[in-house]
mmCIF file of C-alpha atoms in Angstrom:
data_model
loop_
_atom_site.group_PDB
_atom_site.id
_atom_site.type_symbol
_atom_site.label_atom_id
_atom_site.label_comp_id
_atom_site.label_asym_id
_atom_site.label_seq_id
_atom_site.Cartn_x
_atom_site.Cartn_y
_atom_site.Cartn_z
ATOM 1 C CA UNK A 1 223.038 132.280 -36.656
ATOM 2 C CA UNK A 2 220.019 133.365 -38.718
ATOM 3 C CA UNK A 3 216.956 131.208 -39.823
ATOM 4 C CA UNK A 4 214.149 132.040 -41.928
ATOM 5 C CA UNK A 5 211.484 129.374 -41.236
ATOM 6 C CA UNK A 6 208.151 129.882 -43.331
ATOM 7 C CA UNK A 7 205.389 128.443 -42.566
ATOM 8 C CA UNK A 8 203.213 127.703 -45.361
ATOM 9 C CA UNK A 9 199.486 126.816 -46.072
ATOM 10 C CA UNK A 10 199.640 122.777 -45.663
ATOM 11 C CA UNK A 11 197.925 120.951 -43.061
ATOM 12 C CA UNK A 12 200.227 120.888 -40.195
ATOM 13 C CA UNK A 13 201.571 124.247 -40.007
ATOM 14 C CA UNK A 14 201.420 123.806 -36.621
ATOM 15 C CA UNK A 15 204.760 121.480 -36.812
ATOM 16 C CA UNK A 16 206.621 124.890 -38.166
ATOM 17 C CA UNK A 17 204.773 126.867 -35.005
ATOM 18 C CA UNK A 18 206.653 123.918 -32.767
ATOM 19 C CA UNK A 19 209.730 124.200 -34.606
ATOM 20 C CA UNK A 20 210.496 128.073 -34.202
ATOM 21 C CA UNK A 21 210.001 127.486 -30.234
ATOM 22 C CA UNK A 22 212.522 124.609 -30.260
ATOM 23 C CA UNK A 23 215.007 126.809 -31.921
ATOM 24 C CA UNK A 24 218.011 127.615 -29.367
ATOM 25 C CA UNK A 25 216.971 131.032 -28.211
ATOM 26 C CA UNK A 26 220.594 132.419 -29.167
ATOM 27 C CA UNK A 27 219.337 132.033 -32.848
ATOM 28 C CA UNK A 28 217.690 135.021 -34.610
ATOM 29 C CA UNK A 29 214.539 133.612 -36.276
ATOM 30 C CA UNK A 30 212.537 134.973 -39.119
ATOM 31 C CA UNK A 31 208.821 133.921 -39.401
ATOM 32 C CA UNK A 32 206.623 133.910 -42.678
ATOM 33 C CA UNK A 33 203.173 132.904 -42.537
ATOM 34 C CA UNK A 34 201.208 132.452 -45.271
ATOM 35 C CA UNK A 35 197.359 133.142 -45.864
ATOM 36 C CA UNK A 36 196.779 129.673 -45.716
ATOM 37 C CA UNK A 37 198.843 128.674 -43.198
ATOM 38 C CA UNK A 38 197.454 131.573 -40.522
ATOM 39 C CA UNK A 39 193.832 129.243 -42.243
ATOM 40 C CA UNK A 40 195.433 126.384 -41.178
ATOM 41 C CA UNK A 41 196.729 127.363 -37.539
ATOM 42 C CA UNK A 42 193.047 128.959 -36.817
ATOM 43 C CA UNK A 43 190.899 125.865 -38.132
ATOM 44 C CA UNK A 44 193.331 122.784 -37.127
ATOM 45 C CA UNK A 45 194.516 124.770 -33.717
ATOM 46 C CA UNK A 46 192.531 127.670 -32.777
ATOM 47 C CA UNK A 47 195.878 129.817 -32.909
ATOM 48 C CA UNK A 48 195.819 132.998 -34.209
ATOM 49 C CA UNK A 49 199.540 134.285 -35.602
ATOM 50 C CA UNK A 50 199.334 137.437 -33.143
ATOM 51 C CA UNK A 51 199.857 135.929 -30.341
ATOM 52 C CA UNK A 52 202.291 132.976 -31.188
ATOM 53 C CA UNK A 53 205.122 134.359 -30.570
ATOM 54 C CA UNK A 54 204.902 137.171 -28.028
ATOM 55 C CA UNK A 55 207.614 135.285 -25.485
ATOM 56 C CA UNK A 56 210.279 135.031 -28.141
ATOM 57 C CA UNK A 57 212.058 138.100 -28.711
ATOM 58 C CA UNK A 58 214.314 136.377 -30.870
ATOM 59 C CA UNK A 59 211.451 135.977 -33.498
ATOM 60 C CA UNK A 60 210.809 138.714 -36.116
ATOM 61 C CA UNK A 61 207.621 137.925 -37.944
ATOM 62 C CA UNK A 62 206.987 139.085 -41.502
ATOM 63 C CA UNK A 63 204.140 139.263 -43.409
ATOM 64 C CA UNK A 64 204.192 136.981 -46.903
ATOM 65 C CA UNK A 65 203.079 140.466 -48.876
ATOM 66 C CA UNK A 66 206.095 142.414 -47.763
ATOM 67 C CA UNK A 67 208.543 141.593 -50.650
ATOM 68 C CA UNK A 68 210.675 144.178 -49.252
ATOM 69 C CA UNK A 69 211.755 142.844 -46.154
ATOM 70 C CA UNK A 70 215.737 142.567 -45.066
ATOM 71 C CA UNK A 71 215.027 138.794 -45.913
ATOM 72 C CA UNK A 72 214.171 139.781 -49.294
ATOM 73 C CA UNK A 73 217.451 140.416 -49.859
ATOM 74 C CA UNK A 74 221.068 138.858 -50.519
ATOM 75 C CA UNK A 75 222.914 141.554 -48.826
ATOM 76 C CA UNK A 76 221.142 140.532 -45.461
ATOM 77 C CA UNK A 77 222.782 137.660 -44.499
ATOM 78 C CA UNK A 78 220.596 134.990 -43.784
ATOM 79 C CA UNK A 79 222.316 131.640 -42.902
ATOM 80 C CA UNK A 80 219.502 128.952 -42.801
ATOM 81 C CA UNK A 81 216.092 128.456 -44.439
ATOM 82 C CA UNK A 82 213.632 126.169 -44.214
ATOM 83 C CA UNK A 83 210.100 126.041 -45.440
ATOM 84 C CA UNK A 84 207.644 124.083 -42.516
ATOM 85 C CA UNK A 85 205.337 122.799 -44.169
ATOM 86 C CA UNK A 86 205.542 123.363 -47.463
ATOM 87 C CA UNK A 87 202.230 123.465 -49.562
ATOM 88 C CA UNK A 88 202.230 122.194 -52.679
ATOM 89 C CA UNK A 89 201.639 125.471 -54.002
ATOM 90 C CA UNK A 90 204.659 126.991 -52.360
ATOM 91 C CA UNK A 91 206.742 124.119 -54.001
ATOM 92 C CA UNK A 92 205.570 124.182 -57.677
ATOM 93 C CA UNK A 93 206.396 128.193 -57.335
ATOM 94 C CA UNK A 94 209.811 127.355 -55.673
ATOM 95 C CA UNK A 95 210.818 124.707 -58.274
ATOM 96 C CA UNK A 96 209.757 127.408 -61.093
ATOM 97 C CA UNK A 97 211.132 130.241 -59.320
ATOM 98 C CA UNK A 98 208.067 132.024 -59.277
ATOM 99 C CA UNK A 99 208.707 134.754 -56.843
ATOM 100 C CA UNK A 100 205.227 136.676 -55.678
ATOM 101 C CA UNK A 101 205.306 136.225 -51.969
ATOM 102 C CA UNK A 102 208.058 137.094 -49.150
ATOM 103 C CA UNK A 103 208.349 133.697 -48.456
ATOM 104 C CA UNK A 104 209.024 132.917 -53.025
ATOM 105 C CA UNK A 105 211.640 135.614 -53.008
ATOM 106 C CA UNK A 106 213.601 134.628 -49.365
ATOM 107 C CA UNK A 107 213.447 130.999 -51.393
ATOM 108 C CA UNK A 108 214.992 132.688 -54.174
ATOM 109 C CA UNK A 109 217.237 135.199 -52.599
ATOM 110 C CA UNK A 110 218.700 131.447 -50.544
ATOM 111 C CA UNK A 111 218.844 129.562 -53.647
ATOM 112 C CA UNK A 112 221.402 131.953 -55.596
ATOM 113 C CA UNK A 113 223.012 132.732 -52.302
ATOM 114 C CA UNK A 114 223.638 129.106 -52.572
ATOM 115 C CA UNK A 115 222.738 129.106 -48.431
ATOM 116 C CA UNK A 116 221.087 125.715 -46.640
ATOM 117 C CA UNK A 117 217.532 125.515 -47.415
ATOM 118 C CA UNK A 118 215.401 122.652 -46.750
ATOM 119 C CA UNK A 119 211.516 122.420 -47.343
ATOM 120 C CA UNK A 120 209.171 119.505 -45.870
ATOM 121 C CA UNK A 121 206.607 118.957 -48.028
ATOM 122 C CA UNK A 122 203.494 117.787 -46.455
ATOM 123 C CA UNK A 123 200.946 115.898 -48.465
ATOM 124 C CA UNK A 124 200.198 112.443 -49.405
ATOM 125 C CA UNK A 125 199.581 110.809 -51.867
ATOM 126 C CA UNK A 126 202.679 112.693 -54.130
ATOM 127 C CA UNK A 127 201.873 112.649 -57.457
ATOM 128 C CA UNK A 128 203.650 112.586 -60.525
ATOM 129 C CA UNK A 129 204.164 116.506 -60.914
ATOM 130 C CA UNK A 130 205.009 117.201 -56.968
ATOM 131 C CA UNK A 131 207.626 114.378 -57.633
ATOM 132 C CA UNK A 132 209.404 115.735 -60.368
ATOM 133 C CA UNK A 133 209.084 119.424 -58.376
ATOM 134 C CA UNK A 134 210.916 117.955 -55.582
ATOM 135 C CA UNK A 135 213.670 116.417 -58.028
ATOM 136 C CA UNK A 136 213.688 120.044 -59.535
ATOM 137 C CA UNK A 137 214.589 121.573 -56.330
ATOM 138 C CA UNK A 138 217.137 118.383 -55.061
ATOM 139 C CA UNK A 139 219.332 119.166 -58.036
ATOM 140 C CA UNK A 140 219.551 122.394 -57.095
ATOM 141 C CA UNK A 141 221.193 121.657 -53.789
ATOM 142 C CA UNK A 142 217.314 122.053 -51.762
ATOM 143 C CA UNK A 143 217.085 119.192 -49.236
ATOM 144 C CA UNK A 144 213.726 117.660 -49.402
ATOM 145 C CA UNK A 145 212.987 116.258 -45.814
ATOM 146 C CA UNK A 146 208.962 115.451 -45.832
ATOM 147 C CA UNK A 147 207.236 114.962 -41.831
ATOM 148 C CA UNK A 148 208.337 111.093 -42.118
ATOM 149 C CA UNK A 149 208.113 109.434 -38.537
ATOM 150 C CA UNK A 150 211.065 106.817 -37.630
ATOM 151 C CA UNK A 151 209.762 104.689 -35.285
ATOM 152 C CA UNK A 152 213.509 103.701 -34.058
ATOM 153 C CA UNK A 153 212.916 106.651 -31.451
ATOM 154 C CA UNK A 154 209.477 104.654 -29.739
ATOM 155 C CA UNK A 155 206.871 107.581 -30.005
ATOM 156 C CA UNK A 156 204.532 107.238 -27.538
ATOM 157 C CA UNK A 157 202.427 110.474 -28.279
ATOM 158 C CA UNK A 158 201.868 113.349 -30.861
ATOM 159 C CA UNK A 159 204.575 115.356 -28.736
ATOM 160 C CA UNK A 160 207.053 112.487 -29.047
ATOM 161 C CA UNK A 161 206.307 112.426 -33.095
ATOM 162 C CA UNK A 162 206.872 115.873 -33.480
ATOM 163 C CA UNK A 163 209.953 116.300 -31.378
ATOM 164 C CA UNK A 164 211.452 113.307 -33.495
ATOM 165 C CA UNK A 165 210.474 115.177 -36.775
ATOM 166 C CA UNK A 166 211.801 118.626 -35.814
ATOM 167 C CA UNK A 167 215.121 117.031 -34.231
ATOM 168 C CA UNK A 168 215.434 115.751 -37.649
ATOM 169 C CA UNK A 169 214.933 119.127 -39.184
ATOM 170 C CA UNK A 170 217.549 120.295 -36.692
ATOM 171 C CA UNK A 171 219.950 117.792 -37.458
ATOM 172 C CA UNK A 172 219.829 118.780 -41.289
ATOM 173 C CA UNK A 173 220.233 122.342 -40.541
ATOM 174 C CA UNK A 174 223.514 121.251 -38.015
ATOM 175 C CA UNK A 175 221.479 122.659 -35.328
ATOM 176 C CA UNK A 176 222.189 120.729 -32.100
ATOM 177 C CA UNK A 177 219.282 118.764 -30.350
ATOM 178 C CA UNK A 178 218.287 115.768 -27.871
ATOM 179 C CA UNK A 179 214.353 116.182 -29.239
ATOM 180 C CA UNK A 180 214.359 112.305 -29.926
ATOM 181 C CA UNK A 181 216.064 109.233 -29.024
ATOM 182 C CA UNK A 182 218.444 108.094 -31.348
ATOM 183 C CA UNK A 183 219.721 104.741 -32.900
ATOM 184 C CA UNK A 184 221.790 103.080 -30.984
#
């Protein structure tokens, strides 16, 4: 399996950091950061992008400018995409198809591939134009799967919140996972 996991310029992009290393290792993973998020990681986790991944040699990272990447592309076959988090900004462009980034155009290139993509769109308050983005991209087949906690699974630390939130993202992509406890 392939999975093309960007990580975009919302608060939180350290949930999409979390995710890629929770990824079975047998899965070939393709990483997009944008210039927010690697803002993000630095100011809300003191990470810096280089480093993230150097144990993981079944991670590929991309920069966002490099439109001409394999990912870029239909004829690569890319099975699984999801877009952790997704800024607001990366969702208006999706919904519109705006396509001026590596992570726009792997959207796009998914989209008429007609391939799983989910995005998790991480802001609150949503407002009235956000909502009817997310509608946009549900009736296109997109599953819209926000960072919402179910306490069900008794969370008893940020670790425990996160592994509940990226077994859920899992589960969507039918990618198997005992990250949470589940309703019994």
């Amino acid at each position: 399996m392939k999975i093309t996991v960007a990580i975009s310029g919302a608060s939180g992009s350290n949930l999409g950091v979390n995710f890629v290393k929770k990824l079975p290792k047998e899965i070939e993973v393709f990483v997009i950061f944008s210039k927010s998020a690697k803002t993000a990681l630095k100011l809300e986790n003191n990470l810096s992008t280089k480093e993230i991944f150097s144990d993981y040699p079944n991670v590929t990272i991309f920069k966002d400018s490099n439109i001409g990447a394999s990912i870029a592309s239909g004829s690569f076959k890319v099975d699984k995409m999801i877009i952790l988090p997704c800024s607001m900004n990366t969702l208006a462009k999706c919904a519109v198809g705006i396509s001026d980034s590596l992570i726009t155009r792997a959207f796009t290139v998914m989209l008429k591939e007609k391939r799983d993509v989910i995005v998790a769109p991480r802001e609150m308050p949503l407002n009235s134009i956000v909502l009817k983005n997310m509608l946009t991209l549900s009736k296109l087949g997109v599953v819209i799967a926000p960072p919402i906690l179910g306490y069900y699974s008794a969370q008893q630390s940020l670790q425990d919140m996160e592994n509940f939130l990226i077994g859920k993202w899992l589960d969507l992509l039918k990618i198997d996972n005992n990250l949470y406890k589940r309703w019994e």
